[in-house]
Amino acid sequence: MADDGRAKRLKSSQEGGVAEVAELRARVAELELKNETLRQENRQHAGGIAALESENEQLRRRGRAEGNHEVLPVVVAATVDLSRVDTSIVIHVTSFLTSSNELLNLALTCKSFGWRQPMLTLNWSLVEEFARQAVSSRTTDAEMSSLPRYVSGTTTWLSILYRYEHLLEFDVLLGGFIEHRNGDKTAVCAKGEDHFDSVAVSIRYTMKLGAHYAEFLITGAPCIGIVRPMPGLDAGAYQENFHWFDDLLFADFLAQRSDDWGDSEVHACEFSCDDGTMNCTGWDDEIQFGLNWEGMESCQPGDTIGMLLNLDEGTLTVYRNNRRLGVIKDGLSGPYCWYVSLVNRPSVTDEVSIKRGTLPNSDREARN
């Protein structure tokens, strides 16, 4: 009887073990099926990734062929109604665009940016509104007086912002021995024959009121100064030696005189970087040439010459490498433009670049 019991228990135990093994095998088969399914999905994903990478590479090549190394073409299927977006939010986002070219590109992107918006008080575009805000926040009163005025239908705020960004350029070249350096209108250099003068004028930046400070990086020994604006002077008529102190040309210069020149007879005044002297003329019989003045210094190639024209005080002050030399001329009134006079010498060729500057700290604090 005992042996029979053991036999029954052994048989029962064997049957249970066989069932567990069968269950485990079924579970293993199920897991292997799932693993195979995952492997197939991974292979599909890998193929998709490879296809996307191939497409991206094709787009990059197309971009490089078109001269654009960064931007890939994007197709947007959805239409967004920007009239539902709060204007202040759009203007805030637009404020991260810093140049007139960026704003122009935005205006061309969508009529909601570039077309007039009835929601704005003055009924102009969002781009125009931000251009107006940019001009108003960045420019001084003196600079604003030198910029075009906004006229609806004629002058846009976007064009005014562009002019502000290119405030100081040598717009007019007089004489046949000068050229822009590498096409850059902020820089000029002498050319051609030795000891022939030519002049570059920043005529579009006409200074009429307030204080104006500009910096000139020099090579050689140019002359730097101010001259009356003469927009009607025909630059093409002067292709030989040219400077403001040629008495044969005084009649041409005075023919450009306008009422806003005022009472001051100082029509051209310059600082000589060669010996530090001052030259001045009213385009009459008297020419002040090579005058000494308190604080005068000669300059070296590589120096930065600062010029401060203060029309509130009627003075022209000279700086050398951020150090104030002194007032070179007083009694000034009426409008003036910056100019430089260059000569091509055997030893060195005159070159000058112009940019807006900031007064040295000591002088700015004294003025405040």
XYZ file of C-alpha atoms in Angstrom:
368
model
C 0.000 0.000 0.000
C 2.805 2.413 0.837
C 4.486 1.655 -2.497
C 1.245 2.342 -4.365
C 0.955 5.766 -2.670
C 4.425 6.712 -3.613
C 3.743 5.669 -7.210
C 0.583 7.813 -7.370
C 2.379 10.852 -5.929
C 5.257 10.377 -8.359
C 2.879 10.112 -11.319
C 0.977 13.179 -10.171
C 4.239 15.105 -9.730
C 5.462 14.131 -13.180
C 2.174 15.198 -14.787
C 2.410 18.595 -13.000
C 5.997 19.092 -14.159
C 5.080 18.353 -17.746
C 2.286 20.964 -17.588
C 4.622 23.628 -16.182
C 7.207 22.930 -18.860
C 4.555 23.196 -21.559
C 3.383 26.534 -20.084
C 6.934 27.894 -19.954
C 7.563 26.857 -23.537
C 4.376 28.594 -24.654
C 5.469 31.748 -22.793
C 8.924 31.646 -24.381
C 7.370 31.263 -27.822
C 5.112 34.232 -27.137
C 8.077 36.417 -26.046
C 10.137 35.370 -29.043
C 7.231 36.370 -31.319
C 7.061 39.785 -29.635
C 10.819 40.212 -29.961
C 10.661 39.419 -33.644
C 7.845 41.939 -34.079
C 9.965 44.608 -32.315
C 12.958 43.753 -34.480
C 10.838 44.239 -37.610
C 9.569 47.599 -36.332
C 13.137 48.695 -35.547
C 14.202 47.753 -39.043
C 11.321 49.764 -40.455
C 12.231 52.776 -38.292
C 15.868 52.498 -39.313
C 14.823 52.515 -42.940
C 12.647 55.565 -42.364
C 15.474 57.394 -40.593
C 17.849 56.567 -43.408
C 15.321 57.869 -45.942
C 14.899 61.133 -43.973
C 18.654 61.578 -43.670
C 18.991 61.039 -47.420
C 16.273 63.616 -48.097
C 17.888 66.132 -45.719
C 21.241 65.671 -47.438
C 19.616 66.339 -50.810
C 18.013 69.508 -49.445
C 21.347 70.656 -47.974
C 23.021 70.154 -51.339
C 20.264 72.107 -53.042
C 20.672 74.898 -50.472
C 24.425 75.032 -51.040
C 23.880 75.154 -54.799
C 21.542 78.139 -54.311
C 24.033 79.920 -52.054
C 22.203 79.282 -48.788
C 24.034 77.004 -46.358
C 21.575 77.143 -43.518
C 17.956 77.445 -44.524
C 16.006 74.472 -45.814
C 12.742 75.026 -47.716
C 9.666 74.671 -45.549
C 6.133 74.096 -46.793
C 3.389 75.276 -44.444
C -0.014 73.865 -45.146
C -1.881 75.655 -42.364
C -3.149 79.241 -42.507
C -2.869 81.356 -39.355
C -5.236 84.271 -38.778
C -2.896 86.824 -37.167
C -5.793 89.241 -36.623
C -6.691 87.082 -33.625
C -3.238 87.573 -32.093
C -2.798 90.522 -29.749
C -0.846 93.267 -31.564
C 1.428 93.922 -28.597
C 2.572 90.281 -28.664
C 3.401 90.453 -32.361
C 5.287 93.743 -31.857
C 7.213 92.217 -28.959
C 8.230 89.252 -31.105
C 9.130 91.623 -33.959
C 11.348 93.635 -31.607
C 13.940 90.855 -31.769
C 14.537 91.832 -35.416
C 17.292 94.433 -35.291
C 17.760 95.690 -38.855
C 15.664 97.266 -41.588
C 16.493 94.338 -43.915
C 15.108 91.837 -41.392
C 11.938 93.906 -41.036
C 11.591 94.142 -44.806
C 11.852 90.358 -45.088
C 9.156 90.059 -42.423
C 6.905 92.477 -44.321
C 7.293 90.382 -47.479
C 6.449 87.189 -45.581
C 2.787 87.885 -44.886
C 0.307 90.691 -45.478
C -0.577 90.598 -41.780
C 2.887 92.052 -41.160
C 3.387 94.236 -44.229
C -0.119 95.572 -44.927
C -1.925 98.333 -43.094
C -3.634 97.166 -39.937
C -6.896 98.937 -38.970
C -6.249 97.898 -35.339
C -3.280 100.299 -35.203
C -4.132 103.891 -34.317
C -2.304 105.372 -37.317
C -3.505 102.684 -39.740
C -0.106 101.433 -40.916
C 1.532 98.003 -40.923
C 3.036 96.214 -37.945
C 6.453 96.438 -39.618
C 6.047 100.199 -40.038
C 5.042 100.525 -36.397
C 8.137 98.736 -35.172
C 10.383 100.689 -37.577
C 8.911 103.885 -36.093
C 9.565 102.639 -32.554
C 13.142 101.649 -33.486
C 13.910 105.076 -34.954
C 12.321 106.909 -32.017
C 14.190 104.869 -29.387
C 17.629 104.819 -31.042
C 18.122 108.279 -32.498
C 19.051 111.496 -30.728
C 17.232 114.748 -31.491
C 20.288 115.900 -33.433
C 20.301 112.718 -35.535
C 16.557 112.959 -36.147
C 17.078 116.425 -37.600
C 19.385 114.864 -40.211
C 16.993 112.070 -41.227
C 14.158 112.300 -43.760
C 10.765 113.168 -42.319
C 7.952 110.634 -42.427
C 5.462 111.505 -45.174
C 2.614 109.088 -45.835
C 2.767 107.722 -49.362
C 6.278 109.090 -49.946
C 8.669 108.263 -47.097
C 8.174 105.164 -44.942
C 9.468 104.551 -41.429
C 11.267 101.513 -42.816
C 13.242 103.722 -45.225
C 14.029 106.163 -42.398
C 15.340 103.283 -40.274
C 17.525 102.182 -43.198
C 18.965 105.706 -43.508
C 19.690 105.736 -39.771
C 21.610 102.463 -40.096
C 23.714 104.072 -42.862
C 23.932 107.490 -41.249
C 27.631 108.133 -41.869
C 28.823 107.303 -45.376
C 30.910 109.180 -47.887
C 28.141 109.782 -50.402
C 29.941 112.219 -52.714
C 33.483 111.994 -54.092
C 34.983 115.165 -55.581
C 38.169 115.009 -57.651
C 39.596 112.253 -59.791
C 42.043 110.811 -57.286
C 39.836 109.132 -54.705
C 37.690 106.003 -54.462
C 35.699 103.948 -51.972
C 37.820 101.224 -50.413
C 36.603 97.820 -51.656
C 33.196 99.319 -52.426
C 32.618 100.298 -48.777
C 31.052 103.780 -48.615
C 32.257 104.302 -45.055
C 35.907 104.178 -46.210
C 37.864 106.041 -48.903
C 41.442 105.999 -50.160
C 43.552 108.184 -52.444
C 44.608 106.908 -55.849
C 46.447 107.964 -58.964
C 49.092 110.665 -59.200
C 51.187 111.920 -56.294
C 50.191 115.056 -54.395
C 46.807 115.480 -56.022
C 43.939 116.315 -53.649
C 40.445 114.856 -53.653
C 37.560 115.115 -51.191
C 34.885 112.762 -49.814
C 31.737 114.253 -48.244
C 29.075 112.679 -46.025
C 26.453 114.895 -47.601
C 23.282 112.991 -46.690
C 24.108 113.434 -43.009
C 23.588 117.176 -42.749
C 24.098 118.459 -39.192
C 21.698 121.296 -38.425
C 21.362 121.434 -34.644
C 22.642 119.851 -31.435
C 25.917 117.972 -30.899
C 27.385 115.432 -33.341
C 30.410 113.213 -32.714
C 32.153 111.092 -35.349
C 35.380 109.082 -35.407
C 37.837 108.807 -38.292
C 40.420 106.007 -38.460
C 43.320 107.332 -40.515
C 46.224 106.072 -42.585
C 48.659 108.669 -43.865
C 47.983 112.341 -43.101
C 44.532 113.381 -44.357
C 42.626 116.532 -43.449
C 39.283 116.118 -41.636
C 36.636 118.776 -41.221
C 33.223 120.278 -41.900
C 31.778 121.939 -44.984
C 28.471 123.463 -46.021
C 26.007 121.047 -47.647
C 25.911 121.583 -51.410
C 23.611 118.904 -52.846
C 23.471 120.683 -56.210
C 27.219 120.538 -56.791
C 27.953 118.352 -59.822
C 30.624 115.883 -58.731
C 31.169 114.804 -62.330
C 32.423 118.279 -63.214
C 35.403 117.967 -60.874
C 37.680 115.161 -62.021
C 41.029 116.852 -61.498
C 42.752 118.155 -58.384
C 40.079 119.298 -55.888
C 39.976 120.913 -52.445
C 37.867 123.553 -50.683
C 40.671 126.159 -50.715
C 40.995 126.541 -54.490
C 39.927 130.158 -55.097
C 39.127 129.337 -58.730
C 36.178 127.278 -57.453
C 34.818 129.705 -54.845
C 32.138 131.029 -57.213
C 30.869 127.476 -57.789
C 30.627 126.876 -54.053
C 28.907 130.173 -53.226
C 26.364 129.557 -55.994
C 25.086 126.705 -53.813
C 24.420 129.020 -50.867
C 21.006 128.749 -49.187
C 19.270 130.846 -46.543
C 19.820 128.252 -43.813
C 23.590 128.799 -43.948
C 22.960 131.702 -41.601
C 25.372 134.465 -40.642
C 28.543 132.442 -40.060
C 31.158 132.953 -42.773
C 32.950 129.709 -41.884
C 32.008 127.545 -44.843
C 34.829 124.987 -44.661
C 37.127 124.186 -41.736
C 39.562 121.294 -41.362
C 42.152 119.736 -39.065
C 45.414 118.639 -40.667
C 46.547 115.254 -39.356
C 50.005 115.985 -40.802
C 51.053 118.828 -38.486
C 47.929 119.489 -36.401
C 47.236 122.929 -37.904
C 43.839 124.341 -38.876
C 42.630 125.546 -42.288
C 39.494 127.650 -42.679
C 37.713 129.628 -45.405
C 34.519 131.567 -46.109
C 35.135 131.232 -49.869
C 36.158 134.853 -50.157
C 39.518 136.557 -50.492
C 40.644 135.571 -46.992
C 41.883 132.040 -46.381
C 43.161 130.973 -42.959
C 45.713 128.306 -43.772
C 48.151 126.460 -41.513
C 47.032 128.234 -38.317
C 48.313 127.128 -34.951
C 45.816 126.630 -32.125
C 45.968 125.635 -28.475
C 46.174 121.854 -28.114
C 47.319 121.113 -31.657
C 49.164 117.834 -32.277
C 50.287 115.938 -35.335
C 48.930 112.398 -35.809
C 50.236 108.999 -36.832
C 48.809 106.314 -39.143
C 46.431 104.146 -37.162
C 45.219 107.018 -34.966
C 41.507 107.590 -34.419
C 40.528 111.232 -34.757
C 37.315 112.278 -33.029
C 35.424 115.362 -34.172
C 32.676 116.974 -32.085
C 30.522 119.576 -33.819
C 28.368 121.325 -31.225
C 25.930 123.638 -32.987
C 24.379 124.707 -29.686
C 27.740 126.220 -28.691
C 29.041 126.874 -32.210
C 32.278 124.917 -31.690
C 34.324 122.234 -33.423
C 36.462 120.125 -31.040
C 39.199 117.641 -31.952
C 40.097 114.383 -30.162
C 43.011 112.041 -30.741
C 42.623 108.432 -29.605
C 39.827 109.419 -27.160
C 41.896 112.264 -25.715
C 40.558 115.789 -26.098
C 42.975 118.138 -27.852
C 40.772 121.226 -27.782
C 38.428 123.540 -29.681
C 39.759 124.160 -33.149
C 37.066 126.654 -34.228
C 34.177 128.602 -32.708
C 31.494 130.958 -34.008
C 29.906 128.230 -36.129
C 26.226 128.233 -37.115
C 24.014 126.792 -39.798
C 24.269 123.328 -41.398
C 27.485 121.374 -42.024
C 28.592 117.967 -43.313
C 31.647 115.872 -42.426
C 34.360 115.574 -45.057
C 37.914 114.287 -45.535
C 40.577 115.499 -47.947
C 43.113 112.924 -49.176
C 46.444 112.993 -51.014
C 48.386 110.126 -52.605
C 51.997 110.531 -51.436
C 55.082 108.558 -52.533
C 55.596 107.121 -49.047
C 52.028 106.422 -47.968
C 48.510 106.612 -49.398
C 45.884 108.469 -47.381
C 42.955 106.338 -46.238
C 40.076 107.202 -43.892
C 37.058 105.340 -42.524
C 34.196 107.063 -40.714
C 31.816 105.829 -38.026
C 29.545 107.142 -35.308
C 31.388 107.487 -32.038
C 30.691 107.924 -28.353
C 32.270 110.796 -26.474
C 35.030 109.755 -24.038
C 33.629 109.247 -20.521
C 35.244 112.354 -19.013
C 33.790 114.645 -21.665
C 30.375 112.983 -21.587
C 30.206 113.405 -17.800
C 31.304 117.024 -18.067
C 28.554 117.742 -20.605
C 25.945 116.115 -18.353
